[in-house]
Amino acid sequence: MRVRKAVFPAAGWGTRFLPATKAQPKEMLPLVDKPVIQYAVEEAVEAGIEQVIIITSSQKRAIEDHFDLNLELEQLLEARGDIDMLRQIRAISDLAQISYVRQKEQLGLGHAVLVAKELIGHEPFAVILSDDVVVGERPCIGQLIEAYQRTHCSVVAVTEVPHEDTCRYGIIAGEPAGPDEDPRLYKVSGLVEKPDPAQAPSDLAIIGRYILTPKIFDKLEQTQRGAGGEIQLTDAIQALMKEQDVYGYAFEGVRYDAGTTMGWLKASVELALQRQDIGGEFQKYLRTLDLN
């Protein structure tokens, strides 16, 4: 069955970016001149996703407004003759069919996925965390979809991290899927959430891209709340592994952790340098800085 739908959890408070996120969603913080969440939605659409499901809260109306029509702005741009910007603005509201589901309580990533159950139905789906911005020749979630099409099993995106940083991530235990398979594909035998580096089973960390089978909803409903009263998606995936195979895919591309201040700054600089319209001028400016 084809992967047509993607869930975007976006109901969190964004406390790492306070006070900037006191009155605006962290997903709307700009990377150069586009909000973080737009990069993720564009990635999904490029990979063939048709329906985007954004999990929001009462504080996230700006996300809905961003992907909606703004007739007054369009009329203003048209009157000014700014046709290029008008096309860009209209393209945002035409990206995909977008639905919104309110997460009434902040009960963790697993719960955010669970509240999308009715809209997903009985089909495989993607989960995309917009904090993880992945730039590459092929959309990251598209690479996972291709892996799902070969395996017909859940697939999580993994990337190699410094061994001392394994305590910051969910880490997989696993082996290459086989000599006839894509060398980037791993058969997962276990998941360890934020292990001490001495106990980490590998250096392959899970990042915010998943393809999940609908069986995950049964496991999420059975998952007990963990630390902080939250339902952890990794706990549900571990339970799923008892009945279905789960794979990890070491995707191609550069990943930025835009959920941290330093990661957001790095992404802002490097994405600006890649822009044809401003990259050269920005590079010249950076060379004028006295960084000693």
Short mmCIF file of C-alpha atoms in Angstrom, two decimals:
data_model
loop_
_atom_site.label_atom_id
_atom_site.label_comp_id
_atom_site.label_asym_id
_atom_site.label_seq_id
_atom_site.Cartn_x
_atom_site.Cartn_y
_atom_site.Cartn_z
CA MET A 1 0.00 0.00 0.00
CA ARG A 2 1.30 3.45 -0.93
CA VAL A 3 2.30 5.97 1.74
CA ARG A 4 -0.01 8.94 1.15
CA LYS A 5 -0.29 10.68 4.53
CA ALA A 6 2.15 12.35 6.89
CA VAL A 7 1.74 13.44 10.51
CA PHE A 8 3.56 16.56 11.73
CA PRO A 9 3.56 16.85 15.54
CA ALA A 10 3.60 20.58 16.29
CA ALA A 11 1.83 21.07 19.61
CA GLY A 12 4.84 21.52 21.90
CA TRP A 13 5.63 24.69 23.82
CA GLY A 14 9.05 25.33 22.25
CA THR A 15 10.58 26.31 25.57
CA ARG A 16 14.14 26.08 24.24
CA PHE A 17 13.47 29.21 22.17
CA LEU A 18 11.83 31.37 24.81
CA PRO A 19 11.19 34.26 24.80
CA ALA A 20 10.94 34.13 20.97
CA THR A 21 8.25 31.43 21.24
CA LYS A 22 6.19 33.13 23.93
CA ALA A 23 3.66 34.31 21.34
CA GLN A 24 4.57 32.37 18.20
CA PRO A 25 5.05 28.65 17.47
CA LYS A 26 8.63 27.44 17.26
CA GLU A 27 7.64 25.79 13.96
CA MET A 28 7.14 29.28 12.54
CA LEU A 29 10.65 30.51 13.36
CA PRO A 30 12.25 31.42 10.02
CA LEU A 31 15.21 29.70 8.44
CA VAL A 32 16.33 32.51 6.13
CA ASP A 33 12.86 33.49 4.84
CA LYS A 34 10.74 30.35 5.29
CA PRO A 35 9.36 28.94 8.54
CA VAL A 36 10.90 25.70 9.75
CA ILE A 37 7.72 23.67 9.23
CA GLN A 38 7.45 24.71 5.58
CA TYR A 39 10.75 22.98 4.79
CA ALA A 40 9.33 19.75 6.22
CA VAL A 41 6.00 20.02 4.39
CA GLU A 42 7.80 20.71 1.10
CA GLU A 43 9.97 17.65 1.70
CA ALA A 44 6.87 15.50 2.21
CA VAL A 45 5.15 16.83 -0.91
CA GLU A 46 8.28 16.27 -3.00
CA ALA A 47 8.25 12.65 -1.81
CA GLY A 48 4.67 12.15 -3.00
CA ILE A 49 2.73 12.75 0.22
CA GLU A 50 -0.80 13.88 -0.57
CA GLN A 51 -2.33 14.59 2.85
CA VAL A 52 -0.56 16.51 5.60
CA ILE A 53 -1.90 16.16 9.15
CA ILE A 54 -0.54 18.78 11.56
CA ILE A 55 -1.00 18.12 15.29
CA THR A 56 -1.49 21.50 16.94
CA SER A 57 -2.59 23.17 20.15
CA SER A 58 -4.52 26.30 21.00
CA GLN A 59 -1.34 28.36 20.71
CA LYS A 60 -0.56 27.35 17.12
CA ARG A 61 -3.04 29.27 14.98
CA ALA A 62 -0.15 30.93 13.14
CA ILE A 63 0.64 27.58 11.49
CA GLU A 64 -2.90 27.29 10.16
CA ASP A 65 -2.81 30.88 8.94
CA HIS A 66 0.50 30.31 7.15
CA PHE A 67 -0.79 27.43 5.03
CA ASP A 68 -4.15 29.12 4.39
CA LEU A 69 -5.09 31.64 1.69
CA ASN A 70 -4.41 35.30 2.38
CA LEU A 71 -6.49 37.12 -0.21
CA GLU A 72 -5.63 40.61 1.04
CA LEU A 73 -1.90 39.93 0.76
CA GLU A 74 -2.32 38.37 -2.68
CA GLN A 75 -4.31 41.38 -3.89
CA LEU A 76 -1.62 43.71 -2.56
CA LEU A 77 1.18 41.82 -4.31
CA GLU A 78 -0.81 41.69 -7.54
CA ALA A 79 -1.50 45.42 -7.41
CA ARG A 80 2.22 46.08 -6.90
CA GLY A 81 3.10 43.84 -9.82
CA ASP A 82 5.22 41.55 -7.61
CA ILE A 83 4.19 38.46 -9.55
CA ASP A 84 7.11 36.28 -8.46
CA MET A 85 6.30 36.74 -4.77
CA LEU A 86 2.59 36.30 -5.51
CA ARG A 87 3.34 32.89 -7.04
CA GLN A 88 5.39 31.91 -3.98
CA ILE A 89 2.62 32.91 -1.59
CA ARG A 90 -0.07 31.08 -3.56
CA ALA A 91 2.11 27.97 -3.78
CA ILE A 92 2.17 27.67 0.02
CA SER A 93 -1.61 27.21 0.26
CA ASP A 94 -1.55 24.81 -2.70
CA LEU A 95 1.18 22.52 -1.34
CA ALA A 96 -1.07 19.71 -0.15
CA GLN A 97 -4.37 18.83 1.47
CA ILE A 98 -3.74 19.92 5.06
CA SER A 99 -5.77 18.86 8.10
CA TYR A 100 -5.35 19.93 11.72
CA VAL A 101 -5.93 17.93 14.89
CA ARG A 102 -5.74 19.49 18.34
CA GLN A 103 -3.65 17.67 20.95
CA LYS A 104 -5.52 18.78 24.04
CA GLU A 105 -2.82 17.59 26.45
CA GLN A 106 0.93 17.56 25.93
CA LEU A 107 1.48 13.86 26.55
CA GLY A 108 4.48 13.21 24.34
CA LEU A 109 5.33 12.27 20.77
CA GLY A 110 3.55 8.92 20.97
CA HIS A 111 0.33 10.62 22.05
CA ALA A 112 0.68 13.22 19.27
CA VAL A 113 0.84 10.41 16.70
CA LEU A 114 -2.07 8.61 18.34
CA VAL A 115 -4.45 11.55 18.02
CA ALA A 116 -4.07 11.30 14.24
CA LYS A 117 -5.45 7.73 14.22
CA GLU A 118 -8.87 8.55 12.80
CA LEU A 119 -7.43 10.54 9.90
CA ILE A 120 -4.79 7.92 9.09
CA GLY A 121 -7.10 4.90 9.07
CA HIS A 122 -5.66 1.50 8.14
CA GLU A 123 -2.72 2.46 5.99
CA PRO A 124 1.01 3.11 6.42
CA PHE A 125 1.96 6.71 7.09
CA ALA A 126 4.88 9.04 7.67
CA VAL A 127 5.77 10.98 10.81
CA ILE A 128 7.94 14.06 10.30
CA LEU A 129 9.40 16.20 13.08
CA SER A 130 10.01 19.60 11.56
CA ASP A 131 12.78 20.38 14.08
CA ASP A 132 14.97 18.02 12.05
CA VAL A 133 15.67 19.84 8.80
CA VAL A 134 17.24 17.50 6.25
CA VAL A 135 18.71 18.87 3.03
CA GLY A 136 19.79 16.59 0.21
CA GLU A 137 19.34 15.62 -3.42
CA ARG A 138 16.50 13.25 -2.48
CA PRO A 139 13.88 14.05 0.17
CA CYS A 140 14.69 12.18 3.37
CA ILE A 141 11.16 10.90 3.89
CA GLY A 142 11.14 9.75 0.27
CA GLN A 143 14.15 7.55 0.98
CA LEU A 144 12.25 5.95 3.87
CA ILE A 145 9.19 5.45 1.69
CA GLU A 146 11.34 3.57 -0.83
CA ALA A 147 12.70 1.39 1.99
CA TYR A 148 9.13 0.70 3.15
CA GLN A 149 8.12 -0.30 -0.36
CA ARG A 150 10.90 -2.93 -0.35
CA THR A 151 10.30 -4.24 3.16
CA HIS A 152 6.60 -3.51 3.84
CA CYS A 153 7.68 -2.82 7.42
CA SER A 154 8.08 0.26 9.61
CA VAL A 155 11.26 2.24 8.90
CA VAL A 156 12.99 4.84 11.09
CA ALA A 157 15.57 7.35 9.84
CA VAL A 158 18.98 6.94 11.47
CA THR A 159 22.23 8.84 11.26
CA GLU A 160 25.66 8.21 12.75
CA VAL A 161 26.44 10.50 15.68
CA PRO A 162 29.61 10.93 17.77
CA HIS A 163 29.72 8.15 20.35
CA GLU A 164 29.75 10.62 23.24
CA ASP A 165 26.47 12.10 21.94
CA THR A 166 24.52 8.83 22.00
CA CYS A 167 23.08 9.86 25.38
CA ARG A 168 21.02 12.52 23.56
CA TYR A 169 19.17 10.21 21.17
CA GLY A 170 17.27 6.99 20.73
CA ILE A 171 19.88 4.52 19.51
CA ILE A 172 19.22 1.38 17.48
CA ALA A 173 20.78 -2.04 17.83
CA GLY A 174 20.84 -3.87 14.53
CA GLU A 175 22.70 -5.35 11.60
CA PRO A 176 22.81 -4.58 7.87
CA ALA A 177 19.65 -5.97 6.27
CA GLY A 178 21.56 -8.35 4.00
CA PRO A 179 24.06 -8.63 1.15
CA ASP A 180 21.37 -8.12 -1.50
CA GLU A 181 19.83 -5.11 0.22
CA ASP A 182 20.65 -1.41 0.20
CA PRO A 183 23.76 -1.00 2.42
CA ARG A 184 22.01 1.88 4.17
CA LEU A 185 19.23 -0.42 5.40
CA TYR A 186 19.48 -2.01 8.87
CA LYS A 187 17.34 -4.66 10.50
CA VAL A 188 16.59 -3.28 13.97
CA SER A 189 16.86 -5.68 16.89
CA GLY A 190 16.44 -3.15 19.69
CA LEU A 191 15.98 0.50 20.63
CA VAL A 192 17.59 2.22 23.61
CA GLU A 193 16.41 5.69 24.59
CA LYS A 194 19.31 8.05 25.49
CA PRO A 195 21.76 5.38 26.67
CA ASP A 196 24.95 6.09 28.52
CA PRO A 197 27.67 5.97 25.84
CA ALA A 198 29.24 2.99 27.60
CA GLN A 199 26.00 1.03 27.06
CA ALA A 200 25.06 2.36 23.61
CA PRO A 201 24.52 -0.56 21.19
CA SER A 202 25.69 1.51 18.20
CA ASP A 203 26.27 5.06 17.04
CA LEU A 204 23.14 5.07 14.86
CA ALA A 205 20.67 7.60 16.25
CA ILE A 206 17.01 7.91 15.34
CA ILE A 207 16.04 11.32 13.98
CA GLY A 208 12.64 12.78 13.23
CA ARG A 209 11.51 10.76 10.21
CA TYR A 210 9.43 7.58 10.42
CA ILE A 211 7.32 5.37 8.20
CA LEU A 212 4.94 3.39 10.41
CA THR A 213 2.42 0.65 9.79
CA PRO A 214 -1.09 1.22 11.23
CA LYS A 215 -0.38 -1.50 13.81
CA ILE A 216 1.52 1.17 15.73
CA PHE A 217 -1.79 2.64 16.91
CA ASP A 218 -2.63 -0.56 18.81
CA LYS A 219 0.76 -0.40 20.50
CA LEU A 220 0.41 3.29 21.34
CA GLU A 221 -2.96 2.64 22.97
CA GLN A 222 -1.34 -0.08 25.10
CA THR A 223 1.80 1.91 25.97
CA GLN A 224 2.02 3.05 29.57
CA ARG A 225 3.01 6.62 30.30
CA GLY A 226 6.68 6.99 31.07
CA ALA A 227 8.79 9.79 32.52
CA GLY A 228 6.85 13.04 32.79
CA GLY A 229 3.59 11.22 32.14
CA GLU A 230 4.33 11.01 28.41
CA ILE A 231 3.60 8.25 25.91
CA GLN A 232 6.86 7.53 24.11
CA LEU A 233 6.82 6.57 20.43
CA THR A 234 10.02 4.53 20.88
CA ASP A 235 8.28 2.38 23.51
CA ALA A 236 5.48 1.63 21.06
CA ILE A 237 7.97 0.80 18.30
CA GLN A 238 9.74 -1.61 20.63
CA ALA A 239 6.41 -3.32 21.32
CA LEU A 240 5.68 -3.40 17.59
CA MET A 241 8.98 -5.23 16.98
CA LYS A 242 7.60 -8.26 18.80
CA GLU A 243 5.08 -8.73 15.98
CA GLN A 244 6.59 -7.00 12.94
CA ASP A 245 10.08 -6.28 11.66
CA VAL A 246 11.35 -2.73 11.97
CA TYR A 247 14.16 -1.28 9.87
CA GLY A 248 16.49 1.68 10.16
CA TYR A 249 17.61 3.64 7.12
CA ALA A 250 20.81 5.70 7.14
CA PHE A 251 19.53 8.46 4.87
CA GLU A 252 21.54 10.59 2.47
CA GLY A 253 21.58 14.30 3.25
CA VAL A 254 22.66 16.90 5.79
CA ARG A 255 20.58 17.10 8.94
CA TYR A 256 20.23 20.20 11.10
CA ASP A 257 18.75 20.07 14.59
CA ALA A 258 16.69 23.24 14.31
CA GLY A 259 15.08 22.43 17.65
CA THR A 260 18.14 23.83 19.44
CA THR A 261 19.45 27.37 19.27
CA MET A 262 22.87 26.33 17.95
CA GLY A 263 21.37 23.95 15.39
CA TRP A 264 18.97 26.65 14.22
CA LEU A 265 21.83 29.12 13.84
CA LYS A 266 23.91 26.64 11.84
CA ALA A 267 20.97 25.85 9.58
CA SER A 268 20.25 29.55 9.04
CA VAL A 269 23.83 30.29 7.99
CA GLU A 270 24.36 27.24 5.79
CA LEU A 271 20.98 27.44 4.05
CA ALA A 272 21.57 31.14 3.36
CA LEU A 273 24.95 30.35 1.81
CA GLN A 274 23.28 27.81 -0.50
CA ARG A 275 20.82 30.37 -1.87
CA GLN A 276 21.64 31.55 -5.40
CA ASP A 277 20.07 34.96 -4.83
CA ILE A 278 21.83 35.91 -1.59
CA GLY A 279 24.51 33.26 -0.97
CA GLY A 280 27.38 35.11 -2.64
CA GLU A 281 26.68 38.43 -0.95
CA PHE A 282 26.20 36.73 2.42
CA GLN A 283 29.51 34.92 2.03
CA LYS A 284 31.27 38.21 1.32
CA TYR A 285 29.73 39.67 4.45
CA LEU A 286 30.86 36.76 6.62
CA ARG A 287 34.42 37.21 5.39
CA THR A 288 34.40 40.78 6.74
CA LEU A 289 33.73 39.61 10.30
CA ASP A 290 36.54 39.60 12.80
CA LEU A 291 36.09 36.19 14.40
CA ASN A 292 39.31 36.19 16.42
#
